[in-house]
Tab-separated table of C-alpha atoms in Angstrom:
chain	number	residue	atom	x	y	z
M	1	MET	CA	-15.258	-3.570	-8.029
M	2	LYS	CA	-12.957	-1.979	-5.441
M	3	MET	CA	-10.223	0.633	-5.291
M	4	ILE	CA	-7.398	-0.064	-2.877
M	5	ILE	CA	-5.522	2.998	-1.691
M	6	ALA	CA	-2.386	1.906	0.142
M	7	ILE	CA	0.124	4.133	1.902
M	8	VAL	CA	3.405	2.242	2.012
M	9	GLN	CA	6.835	2.901	3.499
M	10	ASP	CA	9.249	3.650	0.655
M	11	LYS	CA	11.594	0.793	1.547
M	12	PHE	CA	8.955	-1.789	0.536
M	13	ILE	CA	7.814	-0.206	-2.741
M	14	ASP	CA	10.165	-1.795	-5.275
M	15	ASP	CA	9.481	-5.327	-4.015
M	16	LEU	CA	5.723	-4.690	-3.893
M	17	ILE	CA	5.506	-3.287	-7.407
M	18	ASP	CA	7.666	-6.099	-8.811
M	19	ARG	CA	5.379	-8.656	-7.162
M	20	PHE	CA	2.185	-6.970	-8.356
M	21	LEU	CA	3.486	-6.857	-11.933
M	22	THR	CA	4.495	-10.531	-11.714
M	23	GLU	CA	0.912	-11.333	-10.661
M	24	ASP	CA	-0.542	-9.137	-13.478
M	25	ILE	CA	-1.962	-6.682	-10.944
M	26	TYR	CA	-1.884	-3.153	-12.301
M	27	VAL	CA	-0.828	-0.434	-9.905
M	28	THR	CA	-0.420	3.345	-10.005
M	29	ARG	CA	2.356	4.819	-7.869
M	30	LEU	CA	2.183	8.296	-6.278
M	31	SER	CA	4.861	9.848	-4.082
M	32	SER	CA	3.530	11.096	-0.759
M	33	THR	CA	4.745	12.366	2.591
M	34	GLY	CA	2.936	12.500	5.867
M	35	GLY	CA	2.181	10.839	9.093
M	36	PHE	CA	3.554	11.414	12.530
M	37	PHE	CA	7.211	11.085	11.502
M	38	LYS	CA	6.854	13.007	8.212
M	39	SER	CA	8.745	10.209	6.482
M	40	GLY	CA	8.730	9.413	2.779
M	41	ASN	CA	5.888	7.182	1.688
M	42	THR	CA	4.380	6.048	-1.558
M	43	THR	CA	0.661	5.834	-2.188
M	44	LEU	CA	-0.461	2.975	-4.420
M	45	LEU	CA	-3.782	2.861	-6.247
M	46	LEU	CA	-5.047	-0.571	-7.283
M	47	GLY	CA	-8.354	-1.279	-8.995
M	48	CYS	CA	-9.511	-4.848	-8.425
M	49	LYS	CA	-12.456	-7.210	-8.321
M	50	ASP	CA	-13.966	-8.060	-4.951
M	51	ASN	CA	-12.544	-11.588	-5.054
M	52	GLU	CA	-8.966	-10.275	-5.575
M	53	ILE	CA	-8.754	-8.255	-2.350
M	54	LYS	CA	-7.534	-11.161	-0.190
M	55	ALA	CA	-4.697	-12.027	-2.608
M	56	ILE	CA	-3.580	-8.392	-2.739
M	57	GLU	CA	-3.731	-8.108	1.053
M	58	ASP	CA	-1.636	-11.284	1.343
M	59	ILE	CA	1.046	-9.747	-0.897
M	60	PHE	CA	1.157	-6.665	1.333
M	61	LYS	CA	1.465	-8.876	4.431
M	62	GLU	CA	4.216	-10.959	2.828
M	63	ILE	CA	6.390	-8.020	1.759
M	64	THR	CA	5.788	-5.286	4.342
M	65	GLU	CA	6.274	-5.439	8.074
M	66	LYS	CA	5.597	-3.347	11.141
M	67	GLU	CA	8.545	-1.869	12.973
M	68	GLU	CA	9.259	-0.256	16.306
M	69	VAL	CA	10.407	3.366	16.037
M	70	VAL	CA	11.936	5.178	18.986
M	71	SER	CA	11.968	8.972	19.150
M	72	GLU	CA	12.202	11.643	21.815
M	73	LYS	CA	8.409	11.356	22.177
M	74	GLY	CA	8.484	7.646	22.911
M	75	SER	CA	8.384	4.264	21.230
M	76	PHE	CA	5.854	3.602	18.465
M	77	GLU	CA	4.853	0.729	16.203
M	78	VAL	CA	4.737	1.859	12.569
M	79	ALA	CA	2.853	-0.140	9.938
M	80	GLY	CA	4.643	-1.105	6.736
M	81	ALA	CA	1.453	-0.333	4.816
M	82	THR	CA	-1.999	1.050	5.495
M	83	MET	CA	-4.753	-0.093	3.115
M	84	PHE	CA	-8.087	1.558	2.430
M	85	VAL	CA	-10.588	-0.474	0.403
M	86	VAL	CA	-13.244	1.661	-1.261
M	87	ASP	CA	-16.262	0.661	-3.354
M	88	LEU	CA	-15.723	1.673	-6.969
M	89	GLU	CA	-18.881	2.352	-8.909
M	90	GLU	CA	-17.243	2.471	-12.318
M	91	SER	CA	-13.844	2.324	-13.986
M	92	LYS	CA	-13.103	3.620	-17.492
M	93	ARG	CA	-10.005	3.544	-19.676
M	94	ILE	CA	-10.032	6.455	-22.083
C-alpha cells in the first residue's frame, strides 16, 4: 500500500477532486502555502494500492500542467503538481 502526498496549484484542485471522486478514489484535501513564489497550494493525501499509482499519476498529468512564470528574478517553469509516493505500512479507519 502507498500514500501519495501531492502538492497542487490551487487552480487545478476542483477538477482533480471531481475526477478522483468520479473514479472512486478517496482523497483528503489540506490547504498549504509555500514554494519559491509563496503561492496558494493544496496538499492532497491519497491512500492507494501499488497497482493504482499509474492511474492516479495519469489523472494528475491529464488535469495539471506546467507553466512558465516570469518574475524579477528570472523565468521559471512551475509544476502543476508535485507527487511524493511513500510506502504505507498500515492504514486503519477508526
